[in-house]
Amino acid sequence: MRDELAPDPLESRLATRLARLRAEQGLSLEVLAERTAISRATLSRLERGEASPTAAMLGRLCAAYGRTLSWLMREVEESAPPLVPAAAQPCWTDPETGFRRRTVSPPGPGLRGEMLEGRLPPGAAIAYADSPQPGLEHHLWLLEGALELTVEGVTHRLSPGDCLRYRLHGATRFHCPPGGGAARYVLALCQP
């Protein structure tokens, strides 16, 4: 069991990568705060590893940097071999909503696709203001629970076994209705 006072290695690498991305793009904290609607103080704390970003924050940061969340996470996760055992698949939990993201098949050199598993608790919602890469192909297969997925203003209500396919150009909102179990899904992303 990991010492609760010791920093999480993945979160430490994420903080370092966020700071480097801002430096690589020559952005001040003020400019990045304006582009993302995340306060300068919060951005500074994220880059120093003093705070954990939420899924919504990471979505806004990825949009500002022109990356998908998966590509950002790939940059901070350890590289994966062709076979990715379940125990080696990195997981991340949004501290605000309890959303859990597991990288089942990370992006890699020469590969255009990736797969993620998402688990959204009942009553929780995550909204992304924009697509970090317009036109990115998505295939969402709901395994358990119920999910309301709003893509560019159109809400789709999914039941177990349903698959929603779309190219994303704008905002999305994932919502697990209260009263049932968690929404568990697989999301396949394909680079254009």
PDB file of C-alpha atoms in Angstrom:
ATOM      1  CA  MET A   1       0.000   0.000   0.000  1.00  0.00           C
ATOM      2  CA  ARG A   2       1.299   3.436  -1.000  1.00  0.00           C
ATOM      3  CA  ASP A   3       2.170   5.869   1.778  1.00  0.00           C
ATOM      4  CA  GLU A   4      -0.671   8.441   1.822  1.00  0.00           C
ATOM      5  CA  LEU A   5       1.851  11.272   2.352  1.00  0.00           C
ATOM      6  CA  ALA A   6       4.055  10.253  -0.574  1.00  0.00           C
ATOM      7  CA  PRO A   7       3.145  11.930  -3.874  1.00  0.00           C
ATOM      8  CA  ASP A   8       1.527   9.773  -6.539  1.00  0.00           C
ATOM      9  CA  PRO A   9       4.173   9.230  -9.268  1.00  0.00           C
ATOM     10  CA  LEU A  10       1.639   9.677 -12.089  1.00  0.00           C
ATOM     11  CA  GLU A  11       0.351  12.948 -10.624  1.00  0.00           C
ATOM     12  CA  SER A  12       3.922  14.189 -10.121  1.00  0.00           C
ATOM     13  CA  ARG A  13       4.746  13.455 -13.776  1.00  0.00           C
ATOM     14  CA  LEU A  14       1.488  15.119 -14.843  1.00  0.00           C
ATOM     15  CA  ALA A  15       2.337  18.282 -12.886  1.00  0.00           C
ATOM     16  CA  THR A  16       5.799  18.394 -14.456  1.00  0.00           C
ATOM     17  CA  ARG A  17       4.381  17.860 -17.963  1.00  0.00           C
ATOM     18  CA  LEU A  18       1.782  20.615 -17.519  1.00  0.00           C
ATOM     19  CA  ALA A  19       4.520  23.055 -16.508  1.00  0.00           C
ATOM     20  CA  ARG A  20       6.665  22.021 -19.501  1.00  0.00           C
ATOM     21  CA  LEU A  21       3.786  22.344 -21.959  1.00  0.00           C
ATOM     22  CA  ARG A  22       3.145  25.912 -20.848  1.00  0.00           C
ATOM     23  CA  ALA A  23       6.862  26.718 -21.114  1.00  0.00           C
ATOM     24  CA  GLU A  24       7.163  25.045 -24.553  1.00  0.00           C
ATOM     25  CA  GLN A  25       4.315  27.175 -25.858  1.00  0.00           C
ATOM     26  CA  GLY A  26       5.705  30.326 -24.257  1.00  0.00           C
ATOM     27  CA  LEU A  27       2.548  31.037 -22.291  1.00  0.00           C
ATOM     28  CA  SER A  28       2.393  32.994 -19.079  1.00  0.00           C
ATOM     29  CA  LEU A  29       0.110  31.822 -16.294  1.00  0.00           C
ATOM     30  CA  GLU A  30      -2.084  34.851 -16.994  1.00  0.00           C
ATOM     31  CA  VAL A  31      -2.560  33.989 -20.672  1.00  0.00           C
ATOM     32  CA  LEU A  32      -3.222  30.320 -19.901  1.00  0.00           C
ATOM     33  CA  ALA A  33      -5.719  31.344 -17.209  1.00  0.00           C
ATOM     34  CA  GLU A  34      -7.582  33.470 -19.773  1.00  0.00           C
ATOM     35  CA  ARG A  35      -7.643  30.631 -22.330  1.00  0.00           C
ATOM     36  CA  THR A  36      -8.798  27.958 -19.887  1.00  0.00           C
ATOM     37  CA  ALA A  37     -10.922  29.844 -17.329  1.00  0.00           C
ATOM     38  CA  ILE A  38      -8.776  28.251 -14.612  1.00  0.00           C
ATOM     39  CA  SER A  39      -7.376  30.736 -12.117  1.00  0.00           C
ATOM     40  CA  ARG A  40      -3.689  31.634 -12.226  1.00  0.00           C
ATOM     41  CA  ALA A  41      -3.294  30.400  -8.627  1.00  0.00           C
ATOM     42  CA  THR A  42      -4.885  27.044  -9.427  1.00  0.00           C
ATOM     43  CA  LEU A  43      -2.712  26.606 -12.534  1.00  0.00           C
ATOM     44  CA  SER A  44       0.377  27.326 -10.450  1.00  0.00           C
ATOM     45  CA  ARG A  45      -0.684  24.782  -7.813  1.00  0.00           C
ATOM     46  CA  LEU A  46      -1.360  22.159 -10.527  1.00  0.00           C
ATOM     47  CA  GLU A  47       2.081  22.682 -12.061  1.00  0.00           C
ATOM     48  CA  ARG A  48       3.763  22.343  -8.657  1.00  0.00           C
ATOM     49  CA  GLY A  49       1.802  19.174  -7.866  1.00  0.00           C
ATOM     50  CA  GLU A  50       0.055  20.803  -4.911  1.00  0.00           C
ATOM     51  CA  ALA A  51      -3.432  20.156  -6.330  1.00  0.00           C
ATOM     52  CA  SER A  52      -4.990  17.414  -8.444  1.00  0.00           C
ATOM     53  CA  PRO A  53      -6.678  18.556 -11.645  1.00  0.00           C
ATOM     54  CA  THR A  54     -10.281  17.595 -12.303  1.00  0.00           C
ATOM     55  CA  ALA A  55     -11.361  16.002 -15.580  1.00  0.00           C
ATOM     56  CA  ALA A  56     -12.927  19.320 -16.616  1.00  0.00           C
ATOM     57  CA  MET A  57      -9.674  21.193 -15.923  1.00  0.00           C
ATOM     58  CA  LEU A  58      -7.638  18.660 -17.883  1.00  0.00           C
ATOM     59  CA  GLY A  59     -10.120  18.965 -20.750  1.00  0.00           C
ATOM     60  CA  ARG A  60      -9.685  22.757 -20.859  1.00  0.00           C
ATOM     61  CA  LEU A  61      -5.898  22.476 -20.609  1.00  0.00           C
ATOM     62  CA  CYS A  62      -5.786  19.880 -23.387  1.00  0.00           C
ATOM     63  CA  ALA A  63      -7.901  22.115 -25.613  1.00  0.00           C
ATOM     64  CA  ALA A  64      -5.502  25.019 -24.939  1.00  0.00           C
ATOM     65  CA  TYR A  65      -2.521  22.824 -25.857  1.00  0.00           C
ATOM     66  CA  GLY A  66      -4.196  21.087 -28.839  1.00  0.00           C
ATOM     67  CA  ARG A  67      -3.933  17.591 -27.350  1.00  0.00           C
ATOM     68  CA  THR A  68      -6.419  14.947 -26.354  1.00  0.00           C
ATOM     69  CA  LEU A  69      -6.502  13.906 -22.729  1.00  0.00           C
ATOM     70  CA  SER A  70      -5.284  10.474 -23.805  1.00  0.00           C
ATOM     71  CA  TRP A  71      -2.221  11.909 -25.526  1.00  0.00           C
ATOM     72  CA  LEU A  72      -1.434  14.055 -22.488  1.00  0.00           C
ATOM     73  CA  MET A  73      -1.781  11.031 -20.201  1.00  0.00           C
ATOM     74  CA  ARG A  74       0.365   8.961 -22.573  1.00  0.00           C
ATOM     75  CA  GLU A  75       3.117  11.545 -22.194  1.00  0.00           C
ATOM     76  CA  VAL A  76       3.167  11.028 -18.422  1.00  0.00           C
ATOM     77  CA  GLU A  77       2.338   7.329 -18.169  1.00  0.00           C
ATOM     78  CA  GLU A  78       5.020   4.736 -18.516  1.00  0.00           C
ATOM     79  CA  SER A  79       5.231   3.387 -22.075  1.00  0.00           C
ATOM     80  CA  ALA A  80       3.138   0.306 -22.675  1.00  0.00           C
ATOM     81  CA  PRO A  81       4.270  -2.877 -24.444  1.00  0.00           C
ATOM     82  CA  PRO A  82       2.033  -4.551 -27.086  1.00  0.00           C
ATOM     83  CA  LEU A  83       0.360  -6.638 -24.373  1.00  0.00           C
ATOM     84  CA  VAL A  84      -1.080  -4.456 -21.628  1.00  0.00           C
ATOM     85  CA  PRO A  85      -2.074  -6.651 -18.666  1.00  0.00           C
ATOM     86  CA  ALA A  86      -5.031  -5.387 -16.637  1.00  0.00           C
ATOM     87  CA  ALA A  87      -2.787  -4.806 -13.603  1.00  0.00           C
ATOM     88  CA  ALA A  88      -0.518  -2.532 -15.683  1.00  0.00           C
ATOM     89  CA  GLN A  89      -3.285  -0.346 -17.125  1.00  0.00           C
ATOM     90  CA  PRO A  90      -2.980   3.103 -15.540  1.00  0.00           C
ATOM     91  CA  CYS A  91      -6.005   4.469 -13.710  1.00  0.00           C
ATOM     92  CA  TRP A  92      -6.817   8.050 -12.807  1.00  0.00           C
ATOM     93  CA  THR A  93      -9.670   9.300 -10.615  1.00  0.00           C
ATOM     94  CA  ASP A  94     -11.186  12.772 -10.885  1.00  0.00           C
ATOM     95  CA  PRO A  95     -11.085  14.170  -7.338  1.00  0.00           C
ATOM     96  CA  GLU A  96     -14.203  16.281  -7.947  1.00  0.00           C
ATOM     97  CA  THR A  97     -16.663  13.795  -9.471  1.00  0.00           C
ATOM     98  CA  GLY A  98     -15.217  10.367  -8.658  1.00  0.00           C
ATOM     99  CA  PHE A  99     -14.995   9.631 -12.405  1.00  0.00           C
ATOM    100  CA  ARG A 100     -12.447   6.848 -12.944  1.00  0.00           C
ATOM    101  CA  ARG A 101     -10.497   6.546 -16.204  1.00  0.00           C
ATOM    102  CA  ARG A 102      -8.477   3.444 -17.054  1.00  0.00           C
ATOM    103  CA  THR A 103      -6.193   3.373 -20.083  1.00  0.00           C
ATOM    104  CA  VAL A 104      -6.937  -0.067 -21.530  1.00  0.00           C
ATOM    105  CA  SER A 105      -4.968   0.428 -24.746  1.00  0.00           C
ATOM    106  CA  PRO A 106      -2.789   3.547 -24.727  1.00  0.00           C
ATOM    107  CA  PRO A 107      -1.901   5.402 -27.908  1.00  0.00           C
ATOM    108  CA  GLY A 108       1.433   4.423 -29.311  1.00  0.00           C
ATOM    109  CA  PRO A 109       3.802   4.954 -32.204  1.00  0.00           C
ATOM    110  CA  GLY A 110       2.308   3.721 -35.473  1.00  0.00           C
ATOM    111  CA  LEU A 111      -1.158   3.214 -33.937  1.00  0.00           C
ATOM    112  CA  ARG A 112      -4.155   5.455 -34.688  1.00  0.00           C
ATOM    113  CA  GLY A 113      -6.524   4.098 -32.062  1.00  0.00           C
ATOM    114  CA  GLU A 114      -6.753   3.801 -28.304  1.00  0.00           C
ATOM    115  CA  MET A 115      -9.268   2.434 -25.794  1.00  0.00           C
ATOM    116  CA  LEU A 116     -10.316   3.770 -22.422  1.00  0.00           C
ATOM    117  CA  GLU A 117     -12.631   2.478 -19.751  1.00  0.00           C
ATOM    118  CA  GLY A 118     -14.703   5.075 -17.941  1.00  0.00           C
ATOM    119  CA  ARG A 119     -16.693   4.669 -14.746  1.00  0.00           C
ATOM    120  CA  LEU A 120     -18.955   7.580 -13.790  1.00  0.00           C
ATOM    121  CA  PRO A 121     -20.739   7.391 -10.397  1.00  0.00           C
ATOM    122  CA  PRO A 122     -24.523   7.859 -10.194  1.00  0.00           C
ATOM    123  CA  GLY A 123     -25.485  11.538 -10.256  1.00  0.00           C
ATOM    124  CA  ALA A 124     -22.057  12.660 -11.502  1.00  0.00           C
ATOM    125  CA  ALA A 125     -21.483  14.712 -14.635  1.00  0.00           C
ATOM    126  CA  ILE A 126     -18.404  15.821 -16.553  1.00  0.00           C
ATOM    127  CA  ALA A 127     -18.520  18.516 -19.226  1.00  0.00           C
ATOM    128  CA  TYR A 128     -15.870  19.382 -21.797  1.00  0.00           C
ATOM    129  CA  ALA A 129     -16.224  22.780 -23.492  1.00  0.00           C
ATOM    130  CA  ASP A 130     -14.515  21.807 -26.720  1.00  0.00           C
ATOM    131  CA  SER A 131     -12.757  19.045 -28.591  1.00  0.00           C
ATOM    132  CA  PRO A 132      -8.974  19.239 -28.212  1.00  0.00           C
ATOM    133  CA  GLN A 133      -8.687  17.800 -31.727  1.00  0.00           C
ATOM    134  CA  PRO A 134     -11.682  18.690 -33.920  1.00  0.00           C
ATOM    135  CA  GLY A 135     -12.973  15.716 -35.868  1.00  0.00           C
ATOM    136  CA  LEU A 136     -11.593  13.061 -33.512  1.00  0.00           C
ATOM    137  CA  GLU A 137     -13.576   9.840 -34.031  1.00  0.00           C
ATOM    138  CA  HIS A 138     -15.260   8.358 -30.918  1.00  0.00           C
ATOM    139  CA  HIS A 139     -16.983   5.005 -30.373  1.00  0.00           C
ATOM    140  CA  LEU A 140     -18.575   4.740 -26.914  1.00  0.00           C
ATOM    141  CA  TRP A 141     -19.913   1.310 -25.868  1.00  0.00           C
ATOM    142  CA  LEU A 142     -21.908   1.326 -22.628  1.00  0.00           C
ATOM    143  CA  LEU A 143     -21.302  -1.819 -20.583  1.00  0.00           C
ATOM    144  CA  GLU A 144     -23.231  -1.098 -17.352  1.00  0.00           C
ATOM    145  CA  GLY A 145     -25.638   1.475 -15.945  1.00  0.00           C
ATOM    146  CA  ALA A 146     -27.203   4.343 -17.855  1.00  0.00           C
ATOM    147  CA  LEU A 147     -25.474   7.282 -19.495  1.00  0.00           C
ATOM    148  CA  GLU A 148     -26.713  10.548 -20.935  1.00  0.00           C
ATOM    149  CA  LEU A 149     -24.128  11.797 -23.391  1.00  0.00           C
ATOM    150  CA  THR A 150     -24.644  15.220 -24.930  1.00  0.00           C
ATOM    151  CA  VAL A 151     -22.579  15.766 -28.066  1.00  0.00           C
ATOM    152  CA  GLU A 152     -22.637  19.280 -29.503  1.00  0.00           C
ATOM    153  CA  GLY A 153     -26.087  19.988 -28.021  1.00  0.00           C
ATOM    154  CA  VAL A 154     -27.756  16.646 -28.865  1.00  0.00           C
ATOM    155  CA  THR A 155     -28.437  14.355 -25.892  1.00  0.00           C
ATOM    156  CA  HIS A 156     -28.264  10.585 -26.351  1.00  0.00           C
ATOM    157  CA  ARG A 157     -29.578   8.229 -23.662  1.00  0.00           C
ATOM    158  CA  LEU A 158     -27.625   4.998 -23.642  1.00  0.00           C
ATOM    159  CA  SER A 159     -28.510   1.659 -22.057  1.00  0.00           C
ATOM    160  CA  PRO A 160     -26.151  -1.309 -21.565  1.00  0.00           C
ATOM    161  CA  GLY A 161     -24.975  -2.649 -24.911  1.00  0.00           C
ATOM    162  CA  ASP A 162     -25.659   0.581 -26.824  1.00  0.00           C
ATOM    163  CA  CYS A 163     -22.853   2.102 -28.905  1.00  0.00           C
ATOM    164  CA  LEU A 164     -22.695   5.771 -29.869  1.00  0.00           C
ATOM    165  CA  ARG A 165     -20.364   6.734 -32.732  1.00  0.00           C
ATOM    166  CA  TYR A 166     -19.465  10.321 -33.554  1.00  0.00           C
ATOM    167  CA  ARG A 167     -16.795  12.745 -34.694  1.00  0.00           C
ATOM    168  CA  LEU A 168     -16.315  15.423 -32.095  1.00  0.00           C
ATOM    169  CA  HIS A 169     -16.030  19.075 -33.066  1.00  0.00           C
ATOM    170  CA  GLY A 170     -17.487  20.815 -29.998  1.00  0.00           C
ATOM    171  CA  ALA A 171     -18.738  20.395 -26.444  1.00  0.00           C
ATOM    172  CA  THR A 172     -19.675  17.148 -24.692  1.00  0.00           C
ATOM    173  CA  ARG A 173     -21.296  16.310 -21.384  1.00  0.00           C
ATOM    174  CA  PHE A 174     -21.305  12.887 -19.730  1.00  0.00           C
ATOM    175  CA  HIS A 175     -23.995  12.362 -17.055  1.00  0.00           C
ATOM    176  CA  CYS A 176     -24.860   9.245 -15.069  1.00  0.00           C
ATOM    177  CA  PRO A 177     -28.441   9.608 -13.824  1.00  0.00           C
ATOM    178  CA  PRO A 178     -28.891   9.244 -10.051  1.00  0.00           C
ATOM    179  CA  GLY A 179     -30.630   6.251  -8.553  1.00  0.00           C
ATOM    180  CA  GLY A 180     -28.906   3.503 -10.497  1.00  0.00           C
ATOM    181  CA  GLY A 181     -25.448   2.060 -10.644  1.00  0.00           C
ATOM    182  CA  ALA A 182     -22.332   3.597 -12.090  1.00  0.00           C
ATOM    183  CA  ALA A 183     -22.112   4.067 -15.838  1.00  0.00           C
ATOM    184  CA  ARG A 184     -19.236   1.896 -17.091  1.00  0.00           C
ATOM    185  CA  TYR A 185     -18.199   2.205 -20.696  1.00  0.00           C
ATOM    186  CA  VAL A 186     -15.424   1.606 -23.188  1.00  0.00           C
ATOM    187  CA  LEU A 187     -14.414   4.530 -25.362  1.00  0.00           C
ATOM    188  CA  ALA A 188     -12.401   3.904 -28.523  1.00  0.00           C
ATOM    189  CA  LEU A 189     -10.695   6.960 -30.025  1.00  0.00           C
ATOM    190  CA  CYS A 190      -9.306   7.001 -33.562  1.00  0.00           C
ATOM    191  CA  GLN A 191      -6.934   9.715 -34.730  1.00  0.00           C
ATOM    192  CA  PRO A 192      -7.882  11.220 -38.113  1.00  0.00           C
TER     193      PRO A 192
END
